[in-house]
Amino acid sequence: MADDTGSLTNRSAALGKLTDSANALQPFLRDGICIGLGGFGLDRKPMALVREIATAPVRGLTLETFAGGLDVEALLASGKVARISACHVGLDHFGLAPLFRTARQSGGVEFEEWSEWTQLAAWRAAAEKAPYAVVPLDPATDLLKVNPHIIPAPTLFGTAPAFAVRAPTIDIAILHAEAVHPDGWALTSGDTYLDPILARAAKRVVVSAERLIDDAELERRHRDVHLIASAVDAVVLAPGGALPGSCLPNHMLDFPAMRRYVEASAAGASSADLSAIALSGLDRAGDES
Amino acid sequence: MSRADRLSWTIARHVRHLPAGTAFTASSSATLGVRLAQQLLGCRLSLWGHGGAYDPAGILSVHARPWLFNRRPHARVTLPGVFDTQSEPHALLATPAQVDGQANANLSGLGEAVRPKVAFGGTRGLPDARAVHFVLPVHSARQLVERVDFVSTCAATRDTPSFLFTELCMMRWSHPAGAWELQEIAPEIDIGGLRARTGFGFAISDELRRIEEIPDAARSLLHVIDPLGLRDLDFISDRSELLDAFQRIYEAEADLVGRDRVPR
């Protein structure tokens, strides 16, 4: 698009931060690092980027996610996870997440349990480079017994009880967007969920997207920008990169695949088989860069 | 009349009195109850609108069926915004795995917390809400237990006395009694029968009433705002039957919003 300055037009020809998922992630993956997973439940989960991590030679990962779904399941199936920090992991109306459940029940993976607000506050603290945040919380909750990173805060003002939540260290955040500009501006016309906070909280941010946009569309849809370019380190084109989950408003979830996952789990399928279903949508979509 | 219709109406009759603010619902019955209360009873609660099962373009987000009815949300509230609104009057209509006689709710697991015998998904927002009410559509001693193993939240800590809605009754937490108090009971069961199907003891209100049948106006409206019958899903427990029902709804919704939105 021609504009008065020409600067946007000139830059649109450049690749910007566009790369492929291997180059975006592999050089930065290490044993024991913390991966932040964007999206919510079964919507806008970065499954194409998850697959890249699932095949990487790393171990002992911590997963930090607000509402985990098949992303957590696929990484559990890969055997690379030591710890999950979340307020919930499940398959929404498809029921409980079977591999997450097994991992908790076997004690094979540590589960650091949060409430939604405490985890949100902890992420906000990390985004603001603060060591902790203070939030109200039901003082009777057993989260105070099981999560050492939620503790009563000193009463500095007033008498109401408050709780301090420690900011996590998130090494890499992986997110999926409806569209992204090569410079890193990411768009969604659906719910942003906690992606903007997670992006600012993490040291490195990789965004996959259904499609690329140019300067003209960025200008036209600037109100839909939910991730600013300065917060994004790498951009990966991955149409269908959230499958078998949805990427609203682009596409609904893949119901047959979800049904296969639930029924295979109930029939006693192996982790490898479940992982294959969880990542199956990517075989027909995939990384196009 | 279906069980779901009556439950939605029971919820509507009681949430109508909650102060204006936001409502976050975790079951079809609860969502419909708020919608009925909004449209028929002057309720001023706004449902969490934007992240619901219908996105702004009306596309089904099957991941979030409890919010299926927010096609025309009253307010555009993103997920983080839900928490920002909690400094205002707010009502969480939650569906935990278990509720006990001390108003504790469990969404974490059974047995030891570190290595549970049965793991659920996690506590979610139960301890966060300023007012929390429980909707357990199917009344069962399996979910209404004497004592939970993990306290995700204790509703008795809230100033606003919590409601407990099931298909068979409405109870309300009594701060003075330190117990759930039965205030309404379904016509098809007596108190002895209800006790037999409840894992905890409860008090009985001096003004105990029968649950009202849903009036024609509310039933007609339910068919308009829930044409696919999502409210009945709350009462399907068999996995295959539930998946079949979801699949029917998914296909119908795909026809509505356009087949180009279905992954190929």
Coordinates of C-alpha atoms in Angstrom, one line a residue:
Chain A
M1 CA 0.0 0.0 0.0
A2 CA 1.3 3.4 -0.9
D3 CA 1.3 5.9 2.0
D4 CA 2.7 9.3 2.7
T5 CA 5.9 8.1 4.2
G6 CA 6.4 4.9 2.2
S7 CA 8.0 3.3 5.2
L8 CA 5.4 0.7 5.7
T9 CA 5.4 -0.2 2.1
N10 CA 9.1 -0.6 2.0
R11 CA 9.2 -2.8 5.0
S12 CA 6.4 -5.0 3.8
A13 CA 8.8 -6.5 1.3
A14 CA 11.1 -7.8 4.1
L15 CA 10.7 -11.1 5.8
G16 CA 10.9 -9.4 9.2
K17 CA 10.7 -12.0 11.9
L18 CA 9.3 -14.7 9.7
T19 CA 11.0 -18.0 10.0
D20 CA 10.0 -21.7 10.4
S21 CA 9.1 -23.4 13.6
A22 CA 12.5 -25.3 13.7
N23 CA 14.5 -22.1 13.5
A24 CA 12.2 -20.3 15.8
L25 CA 12.5 -22.8 18.6
Q26 CA 15.2 -25.4 18.3
P27 CA 18.2 -23.2 19.0
F28 CA 16.5 -21.9 22.2
L29 CA 15.3 -25.2 23.7
R30 CA 17.2 -26.5 26.7
D31 CA 16.6 -29.2 29.3
G32 CA 14.6 -27.9 32.2
I33 CA 13.3 -24.6 30.7
C34 CA 9.8 -23.3 31.2
I35 CA 7.5 -23.1 28.2
G36 CA 4.5 -20.8 28.3
L37 CA 1.5 -22.1 26.3
G38 CA -1.0 -19.6 25.0
G39 CA -4.7 -20.0 24.0
F40 CA -7.4 -21.3 26.2
G41 CA -8.8 -24.8 26.5
L42 CA -9.2 -26.0 23.0
D43 CA -9.1 -22.7 21.2
R44 CA -6.0 -21.1 19.6
K45 CA -3.6 -23.6 21.1
P46 CA -0.2 -23.4 19.3
M47 CA -0.2 -27.1 18.2
A48 CA 2.2 -26.6 15.3
L49 CA 4.8 -25.2 17.7
V50 CA 4.0 -27.9 20.3
R51 CA 4.9 -30.5 17.7
E52 CA 8.3 -28.9 17.2
I53 CA 9.0 -29.1 20.9
A54 CA 7.6 -32.6 21.2
T55 CA 10.2 -33.8 18.7
A56 CA 13.1 -31.8 20.2
P57 CA 15.9 -33.6 22.2
V58 CA 15.0 -31.9 25.5
R59 CA 13.8 -33.1 28.9
G60 CA 12.5 -31.9 32.2
L61 CA 10.3 -29.1 30.8
T62 CA 8.0 -27.0 32.9
L63 CA 4.7 -26.1 31.2
E64 CA 3.1 -22.9 32.3
T65 CA -0.5 -22.6 31.0
F66 CA -3.7 -21.0 32.1
A67 CA -6.1 -23.6 30.7
G68 CA -4.2 -26.5 29.1
G69 CA -5.7 -28.9 26.7
L70 CA -4.3 -31.0 23.9
D71 CA -1.1 -28.9 24.0
V72 CA -0.3 -30.3 27.4
E73 CA -1.5 -33.8 26.4
A74 CA 0.9 -33.9 23.4
L75 CA 3.9 -32.8 25.4
L76 CA 3.1 -35.2 28.2
A77 CA 3.0 -38.0 25.5
S78 CA 6.4 -37.0 24.4
G79 CA 7.8 -37.7 27.8
K80 CA 9.5 -34.3 28.1
V81 CA 7.5 -32.8 30.9
A82 CA 8.6 -32.7 34.6
R83 CA 6.2 -30.1 35.9
I84 CA 2.9 -28.4 35.0
S85 CA 1.9 -25.1 36.4
A86 CA -1.8 -24.4 35.7
C87 CA -5.2 -23.6 37.1
H88 CA -6.8 -26.2 34.9
V89 CA -6.0 -28.8 32.3
G90 CA -8.9 -30.5 30.5
L91 CA -10.6 -31.1 27.2
D92 CA -13.6 -28.9 28.1
H93 CA -16.8 -30.7 27.3
F94 CA -14.9 -33.7 25.9
G95 CA -14.0 -34.4 29.5
L96 CA -10.9 -34.7 31.5
A97 CA -7.5 -34.8 29.8
P98 CA -6.4 -38.5 30.1
L99 CA -2.7 -38.1 30.0
F100 CA -2.7 -35.2 32.4
R101 CA -4.8 -37.3 34.7
T102 CA -2.6 -40.3 34.5
A103 CA 0.5 -38.1 35.1
R104 CA -1.0 -36.6 38.3
Q105 CA -2.3 -40.0 39.6
S106 CA 1.1 -41.7 39.0
G107 CA 3.1 -38.9 40.5
G108 CA 5.2 -38.9 37.3
V109 CA 4.8 -35.1 36.8
E110 CA 4.6 -32.4 39.4
F111 CA 1.5 -30.3 39.3
E112 CA 1.6 -26.8 40.7
E113 CA -2.0 -25.9 41.0
W114 CA -3.3 -22.3 40.9
S115 CA -6.6 -20.5 40.8
E116 CA -7.3 -18.5 37.7
W117 CA -6.9 -15.1 39.4
T118 CA -3.7 -16.0 41.3
Q119 CA -2.1 -17.4 38.1
L120 CA -3.2 -14.3 36.1
A121 CA -1.7 -12.1 38.8
A122 CA 1.5 -14.0 38.8
W123 CA 1.8 -13.7 35.0
R124 CA 1.0 -10.0 35.2
A125 CA 3.8 -9.6 37.8
A126 CA 6.2 -11.3 35.4
A127 CA 5.0 -9.1 32.6
E128 CA 5.6 -6.0 34.7
K129 CA 9.1 -7.3 35.9
A130 CA 7.9 -7.4 39.5
P131 CA 8.9 -10.3 41.8
Y132 CA 5.4 -10.9 43.0
A133 CA 1.8 -9.6 43.0
V134 CA -0.7 -9.3 45.7
V135 CA -4.3 -10.6 45.3
P136 CA -7.4 -11.4 47.3
L137 CA -8.2 -15.1 47.7
D138 CA -10.5 -17.3 49.6
P139 CA -8.3 -18.0 52.7
A140 CA -9.9 -21.4 53.1
T141 CA -8.6 -22.8 49.9
D142 CA -6.2 -25.8 50.0
L143 CA -4.2 -24.1 47.3
L144 CA -2.3 -22.5 50.2
K145 CA -1.2 -26.0 51.3
V146 CA -0.1 -27.3 48.0
N147 CA 1.3 -24.3 46.2
P148 CA 4.4 -22.7 47.9
H149 CA 4.2 -19.8 45.5
I150 CA 0.9 -18.5 47.0
I151 CA 1.5 -17.2 50.5
P152 CA -0.2 -14.8 52.9
A153 CA 1.1 -11.3 52.3
P154 CA 2.1 -8.9 55.1
T155 CA -0.8 -6.6 56.0
L156 CA 0.6 -3.3 55.1
F157 CA -2.6 -1.3 54.8
G158 CA -6.0 -2.1 56.2
T159 CA -7.0 -5.4 57.7
A160 CA -8.3 -7.5 54.7
P161 CA -6.2 -10.6 54.1
A162 CA -4.2 -10.7 50.9
F163 CA -1.9 -13.2 49.3
A164 CA 1.4 -12.8 47.5
V165 CA 1.9 -14.8 44.3
R166 CA 5.4 -15.3 42.9
A167 CA 6.1 -14.2 39.3
P168 CA 7.2 -17.2 37.2
T169 CA 10.2 -17.3 35.0
I170 CA 9.0 -18.2 31.5
D171 CA 11.8 -18.9 29.0
I172 CA 9.8 -19.2 25.9
A173 CA 6.1 -18.5 25.2
I174 CA 4.4 -20.1 22.2
L175 CA 1.2 -18.6 20.9
H176 CA -1.1 -19.0 17.9
A177 CA -2.9 -16.1 16.2
E178 CA -5.5 -15.6 13.6
A179 CA -3.0 -13.5 11.5
V180 CA 0.4 -12.0 11.9
H181 CA 2.5 -9.3 10.2
P182 CA 6.1 -10.4 9.5
D183 CA 7.2 -7.7 11.9
G184 CA 5.4 -9.5 14.7
W185 CA 2.1 -7.6 15.1
A186 CA -0.4 -10.4 15.8
L187 CA -4.2 -10.1 15.4
T188 CA -7.3 -11.8 16.7
S189 CA -10.9 -10.8 16.5
G190 CA -11.8 -13.4 19.1
D191 CA -10.9 -13.4 22.8
T192 CA -7.3 -12.4 23.5
Y193 CA -7.3 -14.7 26.5
L194 CA -4.1 -14.2 28.4
D195 CA -1.8 -14.2 25.4
P196 CA -0.8 -10.5 25.6
I197 CA 0.2 -10.9 29.3
L198 CA 2.0 -14.2 28.6
A199 CA 3.9 -12.5 25.7
R200 CA 5.2 -9.8 27.9
A201 CA 6.0 -12.2 30.7
A202 CA 8.2 -14.5 28.6
K203 CA 11.8 -14.0 27.7
R204 CA 11.3 -15.2 24.1
V205 CA 8.0 -15.2 22.2
V206 CA 7.2 -17.3 19.1
V207 CA 3.9 -16.7 17.3
S208 CA 2.4 -19.0 14.7
A209 CA -0.5 -17.8 12.7
E210 CA -3.1 -18.9 10.2
R211 CA -1.9 -16.4 7.7
L212 CA 0.3 -13.4 7.1
I213 CA -1.0 -9.9 6.7
D214 CA 0.6 -7.0 4.9
D215 CA 1.0 -3.4 5.9
A216 CA -2.4 -2.4 4.4
E217 CA -4.3 -5.0 6.4
L218 CA -2.4 -4.2 9.5
E219 CA -3.4 -0.6 9.2
R220 CA -7.0 -1.5 8.4
R221 CA -7.3 -3.9 11.4
H222 CA -5.1 -2.2 13.9
R223 CA -7.8 -2.4 16.5
D224 CA -7.5 -6.2 16.4
V225 CA -3.8 -6.2 17.3
H226 CA -3.4 -8.1 20.5
L227 CA 0.4 -8.7 20.4
I228 CA 2.7 -5.8 19.7
A229 CA 5.7 -6.4 17.5
S230 CA 8.2 -5.5 20.2
A231 CA 7.0 -8.4 22.3
V232 CA 7.4 -11.0 19.5
D233 CA 10.7 -12.5 18.6
A234 CA 9.7 -14.9 15.8
V235 CA 6.8 -15.4 13.4
V236 CA 5.8 -18.7 11.9
L237 CA 3.2 -19.2 9.2
A238 CA 1.1 -22.3 10.2
P239 CA -2.3 -22.5 8.6
G240 CA -4.4 -24.9 10.7
G241 CA -1.7 -24.7 13.4
A242 CA -4.2 -24.9 16.2
L243 CA -5.9 -28.1 15.0
P244 CA -7.5 -30.2 16.1
G245 CA -8.6 -27.3 18.3
S246 CA -10.4 -24.3 17.0
C247 CA -9.0 -20.9 15.9
L248 CA -11.9 -18.6 16.1
P249 CA -13.2 -17.0 14.1
N250 CA -11.3 -18.8 11.3
H251 CA -12.4 -22.3 12.0
M252 CA -14.2 -24.5 14.4
L253 CA -12.5 -27.4 16.1
D254 CA -12.1 -30.7 14.3
F255 CA -14.9 -32.6 15.9
P256 CA -14.1 -36.1 14.4
A257 CA -10.5 -35.8 15.7
M258 CA -11.5 -34.8 19.1
R259 CA -14.0 -37.7 19.2
R260 CA -11.3 -40.1 18.1
Y261 CA -9.0 -38.8 20.9
V262 CA -11.7 -39.4 23.6
E263 CA -12.7 -42.8 22.3
A264 CA -9.2 -44.0 21.8
S265 CA -8.3 -42.9 25.4
A266 CA -11.3 -44.7 26.7
A267 CA -10.2 -47.8 24.8
G268 CA -6.8 -47.7 26.4
A269 CA -4.7 -46.3 23.6
S270 CA -1.0 -45.7 24.2
S271 CA 0.5 -42.2 24.7
A272 CA 2.0 -42.5 21.3
D273 CA -1.3 -43.2 19.7
L274 CA -3.0 -40.3 21.5
S275 CA -0.2 -38.0 20.6
A276 CA -0.6 -39.0 16.9
I277 CA -4.3 -38.0 17.1
A278 CA -3.6 -34.8 18.9
L279 CA -1.1 -33.7 16.3
S280 CA -2.9 -35.3 13.3
G281 CA -4.5 -32.1 12.2
L282 CA -1.1 -30.6 11.5
D283 CA -0.4 -33.3 8.9
R284 CA -2.9 -31.6 6.5
A285 CA -2.1 -28.1 7.6
G286 CA 1.3 -27.4 8.9
D287 CA 4.2 -25.0 8.8
E288 CA 4.3 -23.3 5.4
S289 CA 7.3 -21.1 5.8
Chain B
M1 CA -41.3 -30.5 30.7
S2 CA -37.7 -31.5 30.9
R3 CA -35.5 -31.6 34.0
A4 CA -33.3 -29.1 32.3
D5 CA -36.1 -26.6 31.7
R6 CA -37.2 -26.6 35.3
L7 CA -33.6 -26.3 36.6
S8 CA -33.0 -23.3 34.3
W9 CA -36.1 -21.6 35.6
T10 CA -35.3 -22.3 39.2
I11 CA -31.9 -20.7 38.7
A12 CA -33.5 -17.7 36.9
R13 CA -36.0 -17.1 39.7
H14 CA -33.2 -16.8 42.3
V15 CA -30.3 -15.1 40.4
R16 CA -32.8 -12.3 39.4
H17 CA -32.2 -10.8 42.9
L18 CA -28.4 -10.7 42.6
P19 CA -27.0 -7.3 42.3
A20 CA -26.1 -5.9 38.9
G21 CA -22.7 -7.1 37.8
T22 CA -21.1 -9.9 35.8
A23 CA -21.9 -13.6 35.9
F24 CA -19.6 -16.4 34.9
T25 CA -21.4 -19.6 34.3
A26 CA -20.1 -23.2 34.0
S27 CA -23.1 -25.2 32.8
S28 CA -25.8 -24.8 30.2
S29 CA -28.5 -24.7 32.9
A30 CA -26.8 -21.8 34.6
T31 CA -26.2 -19.9 31.5
L32 CA -29.8 -20.3 30.4
G33 CA -31.0 -19.5 33.9
V34 CA -29.3 -16.1 33.7
R35 CA -30.6 -15.5 30.2
L36 CA -34.2 -16.2 31.3
A37 CA -33.7 -13.9 34.3
Q38 CA -32.3 -11.2 32.1
Q39 CA -35.1 -11.4 29.6
L40 CA -38.1 -12.1 31.7
L41 CA -37.4 -11.1 35.3
G42 CA -35.4 -7.9 35.0
C43 CA -32.1 -9.4 36.1
R44 CA -29.1 -7.1 35.6
L45 CA -26.3 -9.6 35.5
S46 CA -24.2 -9.6 32.4
L47 CA -22.8 -12.9 31.2
W48 CA -19.1 -13.1 30.3
G49 CA -19.6 -12.3 26.7
H50 CA -16.7 -12.4 24.4
G51 CA -14.9 -15.6 25.0
G52 CA -18.0 -17.7 24.8
A53 CA -18.9 -20.6 22.7
Y54 CA -20.0 -18.4 20.0
D55 CA -17.4 -16.0 18.8
P56 CA -18.5 -12.6 17.5
A57 CA -19.1 -14.0 14.1
G58 CA -21.4 -16.6 15.5
I59 CA -19.1 -19.6 15.1
L60 CA -19.5 -22.5 17.4
S61 CA -16.7 -22.9 19.8
V62 CA -17.5 -26.4 21.0
H63 CA -14.8 -26.1 23.6
A64 CA -17.0 -23.9 25.7
R65 CA -20.5 -25.1 25.6
P66 CA -21.5 -23.5 28.9
W67 CA -21.4 -20.1 27.2
L68 CA -23.1 -21.2 24.1
F69 CA -25.8 -18.6 24.6
N70 CA -23.8 -15.5 24.4
R71 CA -24.4 -14.9 20.8
R72 CA -25.5 -11.4 21.5
P73 CA -23.5 -10.6 24.6
H74 CA -24.5 -7.6 26.7
A75 CA -20.9 -6.6 27.2
R76 CA -17.6 -7.3 25.6
V77 CA -15.5 -8.7 28.3
T78 CA -12.3 -10.6 27.5
L79 CA -11.0 -13.3 29.8
P80 CA -8.6 -11.1 31.7
G81 CA -11.5 -8.6 32.0
V82 CA -13.5 -11.1 33.9
F83 CA -11.1 -10.8 36.8
D84 CA -10.9 -7.0 36.5
T85 CA -14.7 -7.0 37.0
Q86 CA -14.4 -8.9 40.3
S87 CA -13.9 -5.7 42.2
E88 CA -17.6 -5.1 41.2
P89 CA -20.5 -7.3 42.1
H90 CA -19.8 -10.7 40.5
A91 CA -21.4 -14.1 40.6
L92 CA -19.8 -17.3 39.7
L93 CA -22.3 -20.1 39.0
A94 CA -19.8 -23.0 39.2
T95 CA -20.2 -26.7 38.6
P96 CA -17.5 -28.3 40.7
A97 CA -16.9 -32.1 40.9
Q98 CA -18.1 -32.2 44.5
V99 CA -19.7 -30.0 47.1
D100 CA -19.8 -30.9 50.8
G101 CA -21.9 -30.1 53.9
Q102 CA -19.5 -27.3 55.0
A103 CA -19.9 -25.5 51.6
N104 CA -16.5 -26.7 50.4
A105 CA -16.1 -27.4 46.7
N106 CA -13.6 -29.6 45.0
L107 CA -12.3 -29.4 41.4
S108 CA -8.9 -30.8 42.1
G109 CA -9.1 -34.5 42.9
L110 CA -9.8 -37.4 45.2
G111 CA -7.3 -38.6 47.8
E112 CA -3.9 -37.0 48.5
A113 CA -3.4 -33.8 46.7
V114 CA 0.2 -34.6 45.6
R115 CA -0.8 -37.9 44.1
P116 CA -4.6 -38.1 43.9
K117 CA -6.4 -41.4 43.4
V118 CA -8.6 -39.6 40.9
A119 CA -7.4 -36.3 39.4
F120 CA -9.7 -33.7 38.1
G121 CA -8.7 -30.8 35.9
G122 CA -7.8 -28.2 38.6
T123 CA -9.3 -25.6 40.8
R124 CA -9.9 -23.0 38.1
G125 CA -11.5 -19.8 39.4
L126 CA -13.4 -21.3 42.4
P127 CA -11.5 -19.4 45.1
D128 CA -11.4 -16.2 43.2
A129 CA -15.0 -15.1 42.9
R130 CA -16.5 -12.7 45.4
A131 CA -19.8 -14.6 45.3
V132 CA -19.9 -18.3 44.4
H133 CA -23.0 -20.4 43.7
F134 CA -23.1 -24.1 42.8
V135 CA -25.1 -25.8 40.0
L136 CA -25.0 -29.6 40.1
P137 CA -27.7 -30.6 37.6
V138 CA -27.9 -34.3 38.5
H139 CA -28.6 -34.6 42.3
S140 CA -26.3 -37.4 43.5
A141 CA -24.6 -38.4 46.7
R142 CA -21.5 -39.0 44.5
Q143 CA -21.2 -35.3 44.1
L144 CA -22.9 -34.0 47.2
V145 CA -20.5 -35.5 49.8
E146 CA -20.0 -35.3 53.5
R147 CA -16.5 -33.9 53.2
V148 CA -14.3 -33.2 50.1
D149 CA -10.7 -34.3 50.0
F150 CA -9.5 -31.0 48.6
V151 CA -11.0 -27.6 49.3
S152 CA -10.8 -25.6 46.1
T153 CA -13.0 -23.0 47.8
C154 CA -15.2 -22.7 50.8
A155 CA -18.4 -20.8 49.9
A156 CA -19.0 -20.1 53.5
T157 CA -16.3 -17.5 53.5
R158 CA -18.4 -15.3 51.2
D159 CA -20.6 -12.5 52.5
T160 CA -23.4 -13.4 50.0
P161 CA -25.0 -16.7 51.1
S162 CA -24.4 -19.2 48.3
F163 CA -27.1 -21.1 46.4
L164 CA -26.9 -24.8 45.6
F165 CA -29.1 -25.7 42.7
T166 CA -29.8 -29.3 41.6
E167 CA -32.6 -30.9 39.6
L168 CA -34.3 -31.8 42.8
C169 CA -33.8 -28.8 45.1
M170 CA -32.5 -25.4 45.9
M171 CA -30.5 -25.0 49.1
R172 CA -28.9 -21.9 50.4
W173 CA -26.0 -21.6 52.8
S174 CA -27.0 -20.4 56.2
H175 CA -24.3 -18.5 58.0
P176 CA -26.0 -18.8 61.4
A177 CA -26.6 -22.5 61.1
G178 CA -23.3 -23.2 59.4
A179 CA -25.2 -25.6 57.1
W180 CA -27.0 -25.8 53.8
E181 CA -30.6 -25.0 54.3
L182 CA -33.2 -26.7 52.0
Q183 CA -35.5 -24.0 50.7
E184 CA -37.2 -25.6 47.7
I185 CA -37.8 -29.3 46.8
A186 CA -39.1 -30.9 43.7
P187 CA -42.6 -32.3 43.7
E188 CA -41.5 -35.8 42.8
I189 CA -39.4 -36.4 46.0
D190 CA -39.9 -36.0 49.7
I191 CA -37.4 -34.9 52.3
G192 CA -36.5 -38.5 53.2
G193 CA -35.8 -39.3 49.6
L194 CA -33.7 -36.2 49.2
R195 CA -31.6 -37.1 52.3
A196 CA -31.0 -40.5 50.9
R197 CA -29.6 -39.0 47.7
T198 CA -27.5 -36.4 49.6
G199 CA -24.2 -37.2 51.2
F200 CA -24.4 -34.5 53.8
G201 CA -26.9 -33.4 56.4
F202 CA -28.8 -30.2 55.8
A203 CA -31.2 -27.9 57.6
I204 CA -34.7 -27.3 56.5
S205 CA -36.2 -23.8 56.1
D206 CA -39.4 -23.0 58.0
E207 CA -40.7 -21.7 54.6
L208 CA -39.8 -24.8 52.6
R209 CA -41.6 -24.6 49.2
R210 CA -42.1 -26.9 46.2
I211 CA -40.0 -26.0 43.1
E212 CA -42.2 -24.1 40.6
E213 CA -42.9 -25.6 37.3
I214 CA -41.6 -23.5 34.4
P215 CA -44.3 -21.1 33.0
D216 CA -45.2 -21.2 29.3
A217 CA -43.5 -17.9 28.6
A218 CA -40.2 -19.1 29.9
R219 CA -40.5 -22.5 28.2
S220 CA -41.2 -20.8 24.9
L221 CA -38.2 -18.5 25.3
L222 CA -36.0 -21.4 26.1
H223 CA -36.8 -22.9 22.7
V224 CA -35.8 -19.6 21.1
I225 CA -32.5 -19.1 22.9
D226 CA -31.6 -22.7 23.0
P227 CA -33.0 -24.2 19.7
L228 CA -30.5 -27.0 19.7
G229 CA -31.3 -28.3 23.2
L230 CA -28.0 -27.8 24.7
R231 CA -29.5 -27.6 28.2
D232 CA -30.3 -31.3 28.0
L233 CA -26.6 -32.1 27.7
D234 CA -26.2 -31.4 31.4
F235 CA -28.1 -34.6 32.1
I236 CA -26.3 -37.0 29.8
S237 CA -23.7 -39.1 31.5
D238 CA -23.0 -41.8 29.0
R239 CA -19.9 -40.9 27.0
S240 CA -21.1 -42.1 23.6
E241 CA -24.5 -40.6 24.0
L242 CA -22.9 -37.3 25.0
L243 CA -20.5 -37.3 22.0
D244 CA -23.4 -38.2 19.7
A245 CA -25.4 -35.3 21.1
F246 CA -22.4 -32.9 20.7
Q247 CA -21.9 -34.1 17.1
R248 CA -25.5 -33.4 16.2
I249 CA -25.2 -29.9 17.7
Y250 CA -21.8 -29.3 15.9
E251 CA -23.3 -30.3 12.6
A252 CA -26.3 -28.1 13.1
E253 CA -24.1 -25.2 14.1
A254 CA -21.8 -25.7 11.1
D255 CA -24.9 -25.5 8.8
L256 CA -25.8 -22.2 10.6
V257 CA -22.4 -20.5 10.4
G258 CA -21.2 -22.0 7.2
R259 CA -19.4 -25.1 6.2
D260 CA -16.3 -23.2 5.2
R261 CA -15.6 -22.9 9.0
V262 CA -15.3 -26.6 9.4
P263 CA -11.7 -27.9 9.2
R264 CA -11.2 -30.2 6.2

